[in-house]
XYZ file of C-alpha atoms in Angstrom:
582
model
C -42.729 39.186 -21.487
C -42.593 36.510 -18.441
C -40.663 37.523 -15.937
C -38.024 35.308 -14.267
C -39.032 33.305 -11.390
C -36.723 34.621 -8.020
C -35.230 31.265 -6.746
C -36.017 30.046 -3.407
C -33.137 30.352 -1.489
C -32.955 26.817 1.618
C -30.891 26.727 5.038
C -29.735 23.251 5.423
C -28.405 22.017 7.948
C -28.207 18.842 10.538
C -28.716 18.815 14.291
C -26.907 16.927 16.792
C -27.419 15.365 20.200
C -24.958 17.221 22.303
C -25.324 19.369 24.968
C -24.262 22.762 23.351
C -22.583 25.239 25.483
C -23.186 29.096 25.026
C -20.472 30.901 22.681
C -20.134 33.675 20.880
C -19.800 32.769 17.433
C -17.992 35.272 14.899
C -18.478 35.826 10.890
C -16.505 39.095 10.080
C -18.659 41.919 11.518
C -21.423 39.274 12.610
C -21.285 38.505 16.337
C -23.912 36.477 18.629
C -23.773 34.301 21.579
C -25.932 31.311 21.114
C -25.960 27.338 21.864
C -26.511 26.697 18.303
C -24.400 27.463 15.250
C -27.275 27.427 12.891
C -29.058 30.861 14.551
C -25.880 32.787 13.728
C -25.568 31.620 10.237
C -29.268 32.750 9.588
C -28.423 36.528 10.781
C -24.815 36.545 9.341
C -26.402 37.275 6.144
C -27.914 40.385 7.344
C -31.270 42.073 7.665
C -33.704 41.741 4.717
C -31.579 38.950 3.311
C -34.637 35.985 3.799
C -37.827 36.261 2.444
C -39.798 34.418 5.221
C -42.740 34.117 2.708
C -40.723 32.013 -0.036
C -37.543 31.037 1.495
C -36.625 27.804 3.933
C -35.055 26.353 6.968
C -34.920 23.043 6.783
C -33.016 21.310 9.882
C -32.257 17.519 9.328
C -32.792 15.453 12.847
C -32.687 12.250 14.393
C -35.587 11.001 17.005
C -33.013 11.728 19.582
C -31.644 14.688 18.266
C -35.404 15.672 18.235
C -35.651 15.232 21.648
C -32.320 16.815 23.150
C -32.017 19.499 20.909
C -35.121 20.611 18.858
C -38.495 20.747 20.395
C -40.145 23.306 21.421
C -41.008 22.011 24.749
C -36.853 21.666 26.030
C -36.743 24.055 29.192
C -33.777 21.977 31.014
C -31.516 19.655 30.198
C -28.709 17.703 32.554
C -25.323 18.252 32.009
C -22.288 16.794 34.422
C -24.626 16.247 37.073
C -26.818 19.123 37.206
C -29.429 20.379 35.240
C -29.292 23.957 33.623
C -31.284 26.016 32.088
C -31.466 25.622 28.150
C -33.563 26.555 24.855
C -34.466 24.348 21.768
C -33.104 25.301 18.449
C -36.958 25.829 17.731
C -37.742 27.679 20.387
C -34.504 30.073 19.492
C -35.614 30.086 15.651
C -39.168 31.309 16.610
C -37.704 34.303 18.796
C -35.887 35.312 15.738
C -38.399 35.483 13.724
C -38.135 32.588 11.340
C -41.177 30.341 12.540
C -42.985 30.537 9.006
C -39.730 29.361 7.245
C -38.986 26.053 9.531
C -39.214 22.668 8.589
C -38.092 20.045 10.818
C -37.152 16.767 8.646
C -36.887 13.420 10.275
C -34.053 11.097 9.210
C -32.594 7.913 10.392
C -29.511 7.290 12.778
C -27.136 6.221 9.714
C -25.900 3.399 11.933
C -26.185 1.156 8.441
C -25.267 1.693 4.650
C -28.986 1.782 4.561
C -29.649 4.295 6.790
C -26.827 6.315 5.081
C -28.821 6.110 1.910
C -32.155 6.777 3.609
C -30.372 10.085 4.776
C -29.441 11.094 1.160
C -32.549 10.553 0.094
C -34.675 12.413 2.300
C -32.226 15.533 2.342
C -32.457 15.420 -1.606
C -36.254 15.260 -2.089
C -36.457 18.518 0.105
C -34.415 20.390 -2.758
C -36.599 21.973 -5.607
C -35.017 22.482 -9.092
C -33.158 26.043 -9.211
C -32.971 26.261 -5.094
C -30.124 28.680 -3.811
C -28.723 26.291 -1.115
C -26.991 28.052 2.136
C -25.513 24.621 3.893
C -23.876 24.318 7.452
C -22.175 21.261 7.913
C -20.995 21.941 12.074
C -23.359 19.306 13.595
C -24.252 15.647 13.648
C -22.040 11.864 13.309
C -18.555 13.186 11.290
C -19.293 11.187 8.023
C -22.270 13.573 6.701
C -20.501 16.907 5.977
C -18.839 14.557 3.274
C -22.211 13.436 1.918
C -23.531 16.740 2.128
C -20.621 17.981 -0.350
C -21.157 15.039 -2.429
C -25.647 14.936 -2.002
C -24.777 18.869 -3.421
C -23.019 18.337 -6.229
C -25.520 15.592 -7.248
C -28.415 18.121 -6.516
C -26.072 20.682 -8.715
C -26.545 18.090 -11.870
C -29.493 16.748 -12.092
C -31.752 19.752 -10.473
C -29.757 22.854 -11.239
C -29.160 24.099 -7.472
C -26.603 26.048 -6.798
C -24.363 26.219 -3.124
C -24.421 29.607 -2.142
C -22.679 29.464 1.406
C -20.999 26.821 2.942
C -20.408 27.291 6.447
C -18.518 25.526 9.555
C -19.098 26.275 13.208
C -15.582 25.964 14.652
C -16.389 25.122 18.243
C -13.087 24.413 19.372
C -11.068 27.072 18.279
C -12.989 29.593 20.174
C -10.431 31.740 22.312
C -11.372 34.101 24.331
C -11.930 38.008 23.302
C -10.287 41.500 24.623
C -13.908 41.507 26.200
C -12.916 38.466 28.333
C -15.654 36.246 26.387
C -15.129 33.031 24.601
C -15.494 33.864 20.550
C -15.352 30.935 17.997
C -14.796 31.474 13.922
C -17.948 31.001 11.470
C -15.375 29.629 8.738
C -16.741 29.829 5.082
C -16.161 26.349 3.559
C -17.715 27.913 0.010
C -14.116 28.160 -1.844
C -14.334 24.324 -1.602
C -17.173 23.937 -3.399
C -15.495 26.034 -6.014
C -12.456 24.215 -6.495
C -14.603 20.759 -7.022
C -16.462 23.473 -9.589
C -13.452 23.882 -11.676
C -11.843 20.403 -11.006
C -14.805 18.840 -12.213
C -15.150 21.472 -15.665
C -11.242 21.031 -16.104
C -11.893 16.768 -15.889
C -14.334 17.837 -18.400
C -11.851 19.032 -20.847
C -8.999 16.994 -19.901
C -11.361 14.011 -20.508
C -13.537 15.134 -23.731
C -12.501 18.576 -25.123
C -15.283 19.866 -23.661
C -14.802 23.633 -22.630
C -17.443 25.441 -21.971
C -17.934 24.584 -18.434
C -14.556 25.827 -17.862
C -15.279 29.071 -19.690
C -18.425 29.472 -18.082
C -17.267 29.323 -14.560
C -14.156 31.623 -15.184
C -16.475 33.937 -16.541
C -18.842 33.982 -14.112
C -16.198 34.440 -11.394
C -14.614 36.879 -13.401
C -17.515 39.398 -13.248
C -18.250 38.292 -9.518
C -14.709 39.991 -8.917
C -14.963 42.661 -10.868
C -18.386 44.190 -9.656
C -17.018 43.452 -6.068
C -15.663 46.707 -4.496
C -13.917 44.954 -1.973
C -11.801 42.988 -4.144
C -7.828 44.211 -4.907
C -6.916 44.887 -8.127
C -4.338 42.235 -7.855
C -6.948 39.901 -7.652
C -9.389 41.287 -10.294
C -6.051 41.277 -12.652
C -5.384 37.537 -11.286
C -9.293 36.477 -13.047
C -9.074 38.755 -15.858
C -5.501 37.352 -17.027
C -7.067 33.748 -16.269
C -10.216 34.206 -18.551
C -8.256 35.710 -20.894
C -6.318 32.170 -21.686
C -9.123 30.265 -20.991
C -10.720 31.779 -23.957
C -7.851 31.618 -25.722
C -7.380 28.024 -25.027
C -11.816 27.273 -25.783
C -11.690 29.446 -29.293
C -8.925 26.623 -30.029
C -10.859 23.656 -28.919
C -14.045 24.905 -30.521
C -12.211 25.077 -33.908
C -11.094 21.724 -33.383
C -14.607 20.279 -32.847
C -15.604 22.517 -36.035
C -13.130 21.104 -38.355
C -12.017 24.617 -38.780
C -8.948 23.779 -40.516
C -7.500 27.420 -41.347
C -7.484 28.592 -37.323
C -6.021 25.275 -36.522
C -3.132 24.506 -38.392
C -2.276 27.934 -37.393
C -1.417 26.216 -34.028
C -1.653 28.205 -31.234
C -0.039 31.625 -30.531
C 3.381 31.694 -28.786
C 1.706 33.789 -26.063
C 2.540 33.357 -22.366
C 0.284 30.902 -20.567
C 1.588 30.664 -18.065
C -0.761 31.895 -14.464
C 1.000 32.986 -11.532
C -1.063 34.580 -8.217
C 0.539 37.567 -6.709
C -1.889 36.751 -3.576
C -1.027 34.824 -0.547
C -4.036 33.086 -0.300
C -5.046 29.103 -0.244
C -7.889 29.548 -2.207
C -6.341 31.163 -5.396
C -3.155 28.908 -4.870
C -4.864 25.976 -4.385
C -7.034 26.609 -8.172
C -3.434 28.097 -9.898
C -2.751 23.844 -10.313
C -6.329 23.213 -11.997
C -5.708 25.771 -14.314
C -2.279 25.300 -15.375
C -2.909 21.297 -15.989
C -5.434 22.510 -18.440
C -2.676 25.081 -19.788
C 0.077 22.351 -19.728
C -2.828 19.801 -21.721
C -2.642 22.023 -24.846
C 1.415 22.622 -24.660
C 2.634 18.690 -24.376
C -0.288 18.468 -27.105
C 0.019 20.775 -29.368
C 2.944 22.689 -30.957
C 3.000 25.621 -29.871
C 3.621 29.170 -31.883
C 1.936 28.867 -34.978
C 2.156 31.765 -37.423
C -1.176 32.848 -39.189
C 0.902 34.499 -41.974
C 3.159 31.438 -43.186
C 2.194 29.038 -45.634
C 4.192 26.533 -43.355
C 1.729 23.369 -42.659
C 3.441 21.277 -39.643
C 2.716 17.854 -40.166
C 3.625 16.920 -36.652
C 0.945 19.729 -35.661
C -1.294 17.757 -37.876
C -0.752 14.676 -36.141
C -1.284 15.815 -32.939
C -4.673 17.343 -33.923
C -5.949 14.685 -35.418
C -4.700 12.362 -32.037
C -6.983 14.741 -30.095
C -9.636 14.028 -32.006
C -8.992 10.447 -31.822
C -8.930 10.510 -27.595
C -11.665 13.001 -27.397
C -13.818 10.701 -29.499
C -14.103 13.014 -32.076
C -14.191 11.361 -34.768
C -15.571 12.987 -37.882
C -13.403 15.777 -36.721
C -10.930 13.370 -36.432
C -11.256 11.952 -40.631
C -12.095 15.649 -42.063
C -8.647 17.573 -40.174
C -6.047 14.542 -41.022
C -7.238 14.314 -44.514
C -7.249 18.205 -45.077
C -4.235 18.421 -43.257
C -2.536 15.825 -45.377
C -3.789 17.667 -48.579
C -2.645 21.178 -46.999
C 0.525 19.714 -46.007
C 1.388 18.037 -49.429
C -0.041 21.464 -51.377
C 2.811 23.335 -49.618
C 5.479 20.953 -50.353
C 4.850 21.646 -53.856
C 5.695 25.584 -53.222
C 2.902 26.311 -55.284
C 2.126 30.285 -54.678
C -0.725 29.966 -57.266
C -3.844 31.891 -56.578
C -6.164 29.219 -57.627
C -5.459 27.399 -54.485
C -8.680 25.343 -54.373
C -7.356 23.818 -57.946
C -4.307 23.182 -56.183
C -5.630 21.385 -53.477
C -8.345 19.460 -55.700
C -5.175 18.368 -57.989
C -3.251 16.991 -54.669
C -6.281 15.205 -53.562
C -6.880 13.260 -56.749
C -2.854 12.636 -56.837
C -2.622 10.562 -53.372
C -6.001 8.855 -53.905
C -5.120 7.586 -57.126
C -1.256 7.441 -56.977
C -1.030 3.528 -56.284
C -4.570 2.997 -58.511
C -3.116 3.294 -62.027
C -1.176 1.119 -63.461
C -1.979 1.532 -67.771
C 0.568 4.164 -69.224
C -2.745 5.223 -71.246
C -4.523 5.904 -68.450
C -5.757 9.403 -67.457
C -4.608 9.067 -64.032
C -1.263 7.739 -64.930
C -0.946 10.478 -67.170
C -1.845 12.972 -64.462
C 0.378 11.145 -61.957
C 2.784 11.193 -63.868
C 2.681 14.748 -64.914
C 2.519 15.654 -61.421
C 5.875 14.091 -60.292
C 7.822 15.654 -63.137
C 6.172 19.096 -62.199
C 7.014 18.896 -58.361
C 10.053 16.551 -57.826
C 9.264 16.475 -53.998
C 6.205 14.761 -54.413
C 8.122 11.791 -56.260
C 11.044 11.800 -53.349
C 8.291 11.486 -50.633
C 6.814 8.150 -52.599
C 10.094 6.976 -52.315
C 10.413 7.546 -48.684
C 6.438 6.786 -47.563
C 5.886 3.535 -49.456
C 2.537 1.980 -50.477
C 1.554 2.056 -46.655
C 0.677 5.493 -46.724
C -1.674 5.916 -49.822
C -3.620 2.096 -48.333
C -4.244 4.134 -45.416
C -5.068 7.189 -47.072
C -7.300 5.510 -49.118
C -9.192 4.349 -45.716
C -9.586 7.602 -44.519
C -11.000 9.345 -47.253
C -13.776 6.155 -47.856
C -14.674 6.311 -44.001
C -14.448 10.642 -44.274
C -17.063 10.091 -47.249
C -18.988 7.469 -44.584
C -19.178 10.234 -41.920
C -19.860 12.766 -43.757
C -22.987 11.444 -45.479
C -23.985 10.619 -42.401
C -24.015 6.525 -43.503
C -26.569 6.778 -46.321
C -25.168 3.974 -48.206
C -26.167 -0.073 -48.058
C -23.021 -1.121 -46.592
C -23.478 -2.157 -43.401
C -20.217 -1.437 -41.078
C -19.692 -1.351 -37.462
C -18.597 1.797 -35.423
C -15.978 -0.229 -34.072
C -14.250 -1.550 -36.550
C -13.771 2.351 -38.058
C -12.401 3.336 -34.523
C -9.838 0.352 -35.424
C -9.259 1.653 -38.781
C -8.718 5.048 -37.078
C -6.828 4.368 -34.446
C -4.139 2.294 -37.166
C -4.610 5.409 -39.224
C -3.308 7.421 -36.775
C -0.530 5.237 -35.515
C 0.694 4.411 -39.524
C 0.822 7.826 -40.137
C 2.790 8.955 -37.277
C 5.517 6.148 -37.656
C 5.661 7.438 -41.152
C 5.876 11.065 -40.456
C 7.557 11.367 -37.640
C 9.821 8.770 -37.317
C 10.702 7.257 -40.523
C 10.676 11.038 -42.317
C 9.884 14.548 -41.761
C 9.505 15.173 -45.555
C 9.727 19.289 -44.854
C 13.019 18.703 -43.175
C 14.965 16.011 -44.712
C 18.575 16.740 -44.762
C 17.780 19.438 -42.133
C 17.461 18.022 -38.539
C 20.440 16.761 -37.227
C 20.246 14.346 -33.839
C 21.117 15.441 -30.421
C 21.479 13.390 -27.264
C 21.075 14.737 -24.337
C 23.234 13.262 -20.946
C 20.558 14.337 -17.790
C 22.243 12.174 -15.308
C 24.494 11.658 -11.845
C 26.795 10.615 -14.309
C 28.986 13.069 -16.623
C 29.721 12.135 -20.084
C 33.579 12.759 -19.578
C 33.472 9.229 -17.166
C 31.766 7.429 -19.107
C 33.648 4.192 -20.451
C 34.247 3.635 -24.039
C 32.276 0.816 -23.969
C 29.223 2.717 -22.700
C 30.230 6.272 -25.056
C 30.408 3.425 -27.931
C 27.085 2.517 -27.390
C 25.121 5.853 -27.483
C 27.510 7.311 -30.647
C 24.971 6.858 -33.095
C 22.228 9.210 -31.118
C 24.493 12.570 -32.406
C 25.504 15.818 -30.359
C 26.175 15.121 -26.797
C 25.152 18.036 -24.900
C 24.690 17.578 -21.122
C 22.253 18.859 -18.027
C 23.410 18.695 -14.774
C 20.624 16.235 -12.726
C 19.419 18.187 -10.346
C 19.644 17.470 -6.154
C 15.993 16.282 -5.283
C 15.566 16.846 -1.636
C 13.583 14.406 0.014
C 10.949 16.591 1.784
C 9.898 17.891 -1.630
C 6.438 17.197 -2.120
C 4.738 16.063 -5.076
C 3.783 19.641 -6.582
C 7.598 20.470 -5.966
C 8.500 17.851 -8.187
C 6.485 18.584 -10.449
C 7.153 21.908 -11.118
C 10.858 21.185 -11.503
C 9.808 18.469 -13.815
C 8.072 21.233 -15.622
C 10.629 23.293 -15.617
C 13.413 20.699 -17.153
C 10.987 19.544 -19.985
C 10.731 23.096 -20.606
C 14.568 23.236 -20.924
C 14.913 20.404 -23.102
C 12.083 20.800 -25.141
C 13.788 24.522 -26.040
C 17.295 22.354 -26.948
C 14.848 20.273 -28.804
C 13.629 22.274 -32.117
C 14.671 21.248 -35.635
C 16.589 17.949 -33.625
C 15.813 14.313 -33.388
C 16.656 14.251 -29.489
C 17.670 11.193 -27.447
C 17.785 12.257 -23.693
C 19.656 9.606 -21.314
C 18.001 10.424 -18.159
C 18.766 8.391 -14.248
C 18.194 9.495 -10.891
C 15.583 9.922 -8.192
C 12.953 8.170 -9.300
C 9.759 9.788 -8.661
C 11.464 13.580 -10.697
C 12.926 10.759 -13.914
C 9.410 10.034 -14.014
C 8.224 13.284 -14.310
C 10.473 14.368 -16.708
C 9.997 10.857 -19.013
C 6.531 11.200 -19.364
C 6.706 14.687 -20.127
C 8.791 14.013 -22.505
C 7.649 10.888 -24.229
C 4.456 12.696 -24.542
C 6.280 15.328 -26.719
C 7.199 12.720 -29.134
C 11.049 12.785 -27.516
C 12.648 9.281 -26.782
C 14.037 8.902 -23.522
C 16.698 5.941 -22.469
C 18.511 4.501 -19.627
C 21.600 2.674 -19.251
C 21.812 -0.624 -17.810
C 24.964 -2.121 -15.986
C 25.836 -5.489 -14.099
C 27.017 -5.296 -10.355
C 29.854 -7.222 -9.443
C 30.923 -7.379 -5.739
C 34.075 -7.762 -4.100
C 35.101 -8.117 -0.873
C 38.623 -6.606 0.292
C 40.930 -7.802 3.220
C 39.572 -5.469 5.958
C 35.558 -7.096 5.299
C 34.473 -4.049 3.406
C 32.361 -5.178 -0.011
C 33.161 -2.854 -2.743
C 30.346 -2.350 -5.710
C 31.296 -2.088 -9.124
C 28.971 -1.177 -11.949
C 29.908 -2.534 -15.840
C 27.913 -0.843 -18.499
C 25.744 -3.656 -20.467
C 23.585 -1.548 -22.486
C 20.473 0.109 -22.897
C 16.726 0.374 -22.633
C 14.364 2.854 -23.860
C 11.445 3.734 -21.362
């Protein structure tokens, strides 16, 4: 059995050109007065921690930052007219005990965008693959601690390094102690890090579908809590209840990308996902929003609270599966759920509670892929077809209702399903990109037929509802303007809420999330209009919220006519004109 290799773990860090005054720099328990930050964040890691055989200190330099700060042979140096007494960085690294492990790397001014890129690349060809990287980021022109955080992440990718500290000498902040000496905060930057961690794996899903980053890192941090003593059971609750949804949330994904048809058209449970942190802490509040866009992805995307026990098949459900697949480039998934789901969804309409369900689904299958084939009254498939609509009646009122378009495009699917799945064996000769076109019409023809023209499991059942979220109450609306909107049903009304202007964008949002929520519950079994006007940056919000729900959304549109009275004063009024759907 080969043992694992132990990773090498690196000090980086960059040296400046300043004369550096004596402080005493503080990391929790850690306390040591020094010139130079990068001696305290050696020891804060304790005794033992280094293994001066394997690990290294690498300290990044200029010529000049050579001269003033580093070498060996600095005694003196002149500060506001007088010269003091003052030790190297190298000469205070060998006292401690770390001569073996230094390694001072020469690098350009970065006066240039060449220079810049000089600096990047001599930093990166000191990291090995696998290196545990401890990074300070105090010193040196203010530009590099942002290429450091970016020259990590690229290390992170392409040769598996990991940032295991990231620390910050704050200099000027020091205050002075109960022990009358000046103290200044050793301020862990590592949470930072973090969050670009799970921004980057939550782009990753957002983007593709893709999970397992996201699962990987909650898990990881998950047991990192747990096995830490020191961490409050609020907390270790806060990571638990996190992973727990994310799991949730990846077991759906990863039946989507295996066509797993019977766990998907489920939908997903009507569970809370919602994540709220009982901790007053930027860190966790500052990762609550990463997580809860990838929470809020699945709910505008999916419907959500299936039921594993009903025979129910939601074609809208369908739909938005199969537009998943469509975004996430997915598209074998994409042809083998929409036609299943179109076969399961047709099955049930024929409330057939047979037990030979695959002969069930095989007759469905031949039915909408010959339907619009036969046309000889002695044909077998006529005869089946036939057959078929006098033994389910719904299946002969959808054909009236979905036309020819739907079994052409049907017909498309299942020969480009059959293309996929044989993985293109065949002579014809067909570019990817004209499929994706055939797909992406697919998708488009379907929904206009499904969900706008006819929801075949509730015709005669959803009535329409429009929805008044405006300044404006119903009751003073002109008849001109109540005229207009009559055909859009119900008219229920929500009072517009009053935005205050030092709201911030996550403050709109979340009452944007919290008024979709609202309507979306006013919503079910209803073909909803909402008429929605006010401050603009919350109606936006709330419209594309909305319209990504499916949910048409409206404004009115008037004509101003001004007058001017006797006294000077212009008076503004407003005639209704009509409408315009966002």
């Amino acid at each position: 059995m080969q043992l694992e290799k132990t990773k090498r773990k690196v000090f980086v860090s960059l040296l400046g050109t300043g004369f550096y005054d004596k402080c005493v720099y503080r990391y929790e328990k850690t306390a040591l007065e020094t010139r130079f930050i990068q001696h305290v964040t050696l020891e804060m890691f304790g005794d033992g921690f280094w293994d001066k055989n394997r690990d290294k200190v690498i300290i990044f330099l200029t010529d000049k930052a050579r001269k003033s700060n580093w070498d060996r042979s600095i005694t003196t140096r002149e500060t506001k007219g007088s010269v003091k007494p003052y030790d190297s960085l190298e000469t205070v690294l060998v006292n401690a005990g770390y001569e073996d492990m230094l390694i001072a790397k020469s690098i350009p001014d970065g006066r240039t965008d060449e220079e810049i890129w000089e600096i990047f690349d001599v930093i990166y060809g000191e990291l090995h693959d696998g290196d545990e990287l401890y990074v300070d980021i105090t010193h040196a022109f203010r530009y590099l601690p942002m290429l450091m955080l970016v020259l990590m992440n690229y290390s992170k990718f392409l040769k598996n390094t990991e940032v295991k500290s990231l620390s910050y000498g704050n200099y000027e902040a020091r205050v002075k102690s109960s022990y009358g000496v000046e103290e200044a905060p050793v301020m862990q930057l590592l949470p930072i890090v973090e969050l670009m961690d799970w921004t980057l794996a939550a782009s990753d899903f957002i983007k593709n579908g893709r999970t397992e980053k996201l699962l990987s890192i909650t898990r990881e941090k998950t047991e990192s809590v747990t096995k830490d003593n020191a961490s409050s059971q609020a907390l270790k609750q806060y990571y638990g209840r996190m992973e727990g949804v994310v799991k949730k949330l990846s077991k759906y994904a990863e039946a989507i990308r295996m066509s797993n048809g019977k766990y998907v058209f489920d939908g997903l449970a009507s569970t809370k996902y919602e994540i709220t942190s009982p901790l007053d802490n930027y860190r966790y509040r500052a990762l609550l929003p990463i997580v809860n866009k990838v929470i809020e992805e699945y709910k505008k995307r999916f419907t959500v609270g299936g039921n594993a026990d009903s025979d129910v098949i939601d074609m809208k459900l369908i739909l938005q599966i199969s537009k998943w697949c469509l975004d996430k480039k997915l598209y074998q998934q994409f042809a083998t759920l929409l036609q299943e789901g179109i076969v399961s969804y047709f099955s049930n309409m024929c409330e057939s509670r047979s037990a030979d369900i695959k002969s069930m689904r095989q007759d469905i299958s031949r039915y909408l892929s010959v339907k619009k084939k036969c046309k000889d009254d002695n044909d077998d498939n006529y005869i089946f077809v036939n057959d078929m609509d006098n033994k389910y009646p719904s299946l002969a009122q959808v054909d009236k209702r979905i036309g020819d378009e739907f079994y052409g495009q049907y017909e498309k699917l299942a020969k480009w399903r059959n293309y996929l799945n044989h993985a293109w064996t065949t002579k014809v000769s067909v570019r990817d990109s004209a499929i994706i076109d055939d797909f992406e019409a697919i998708q488009i023809s379907f929904e206009n037929l499904f969900l706008e023209k006819v929801d075949v499991a509730n015709v005669g059942k959803r009535g329409k509802l429009f929805i008044n979220f405006s300044n404006h109450p119903y009751s003073g609306w002109s008849d001109v303007q109540k005229k207009a909107f009559a055909d859009f049903g119900e008219v229920k009304e929500i009072p517009f809420p009053l935005i205050d202007p030092d709201w911030s964008s996550d403050k709109i949002n979340e009452e944007a999330d919290k008024y979709f929520m609202q309507i979306l519950s006013m919503s079910e079994k209803k073909d909803v209009t909402v008429h929605i006007m006010g401050e603009m940056t919350f109606c936006f919000a709330v419209v594309f919220r909305l319209k990504e729900a499916g949910i048409k959304c409206v404004a009115s549109c008037s004509e101003r006519n001004v007058t001017e009275n006797n006294e000077g004063i212009k008076l503004s009024r407003f005639n209704f004109v009509g409408y315009r759907v966002y």
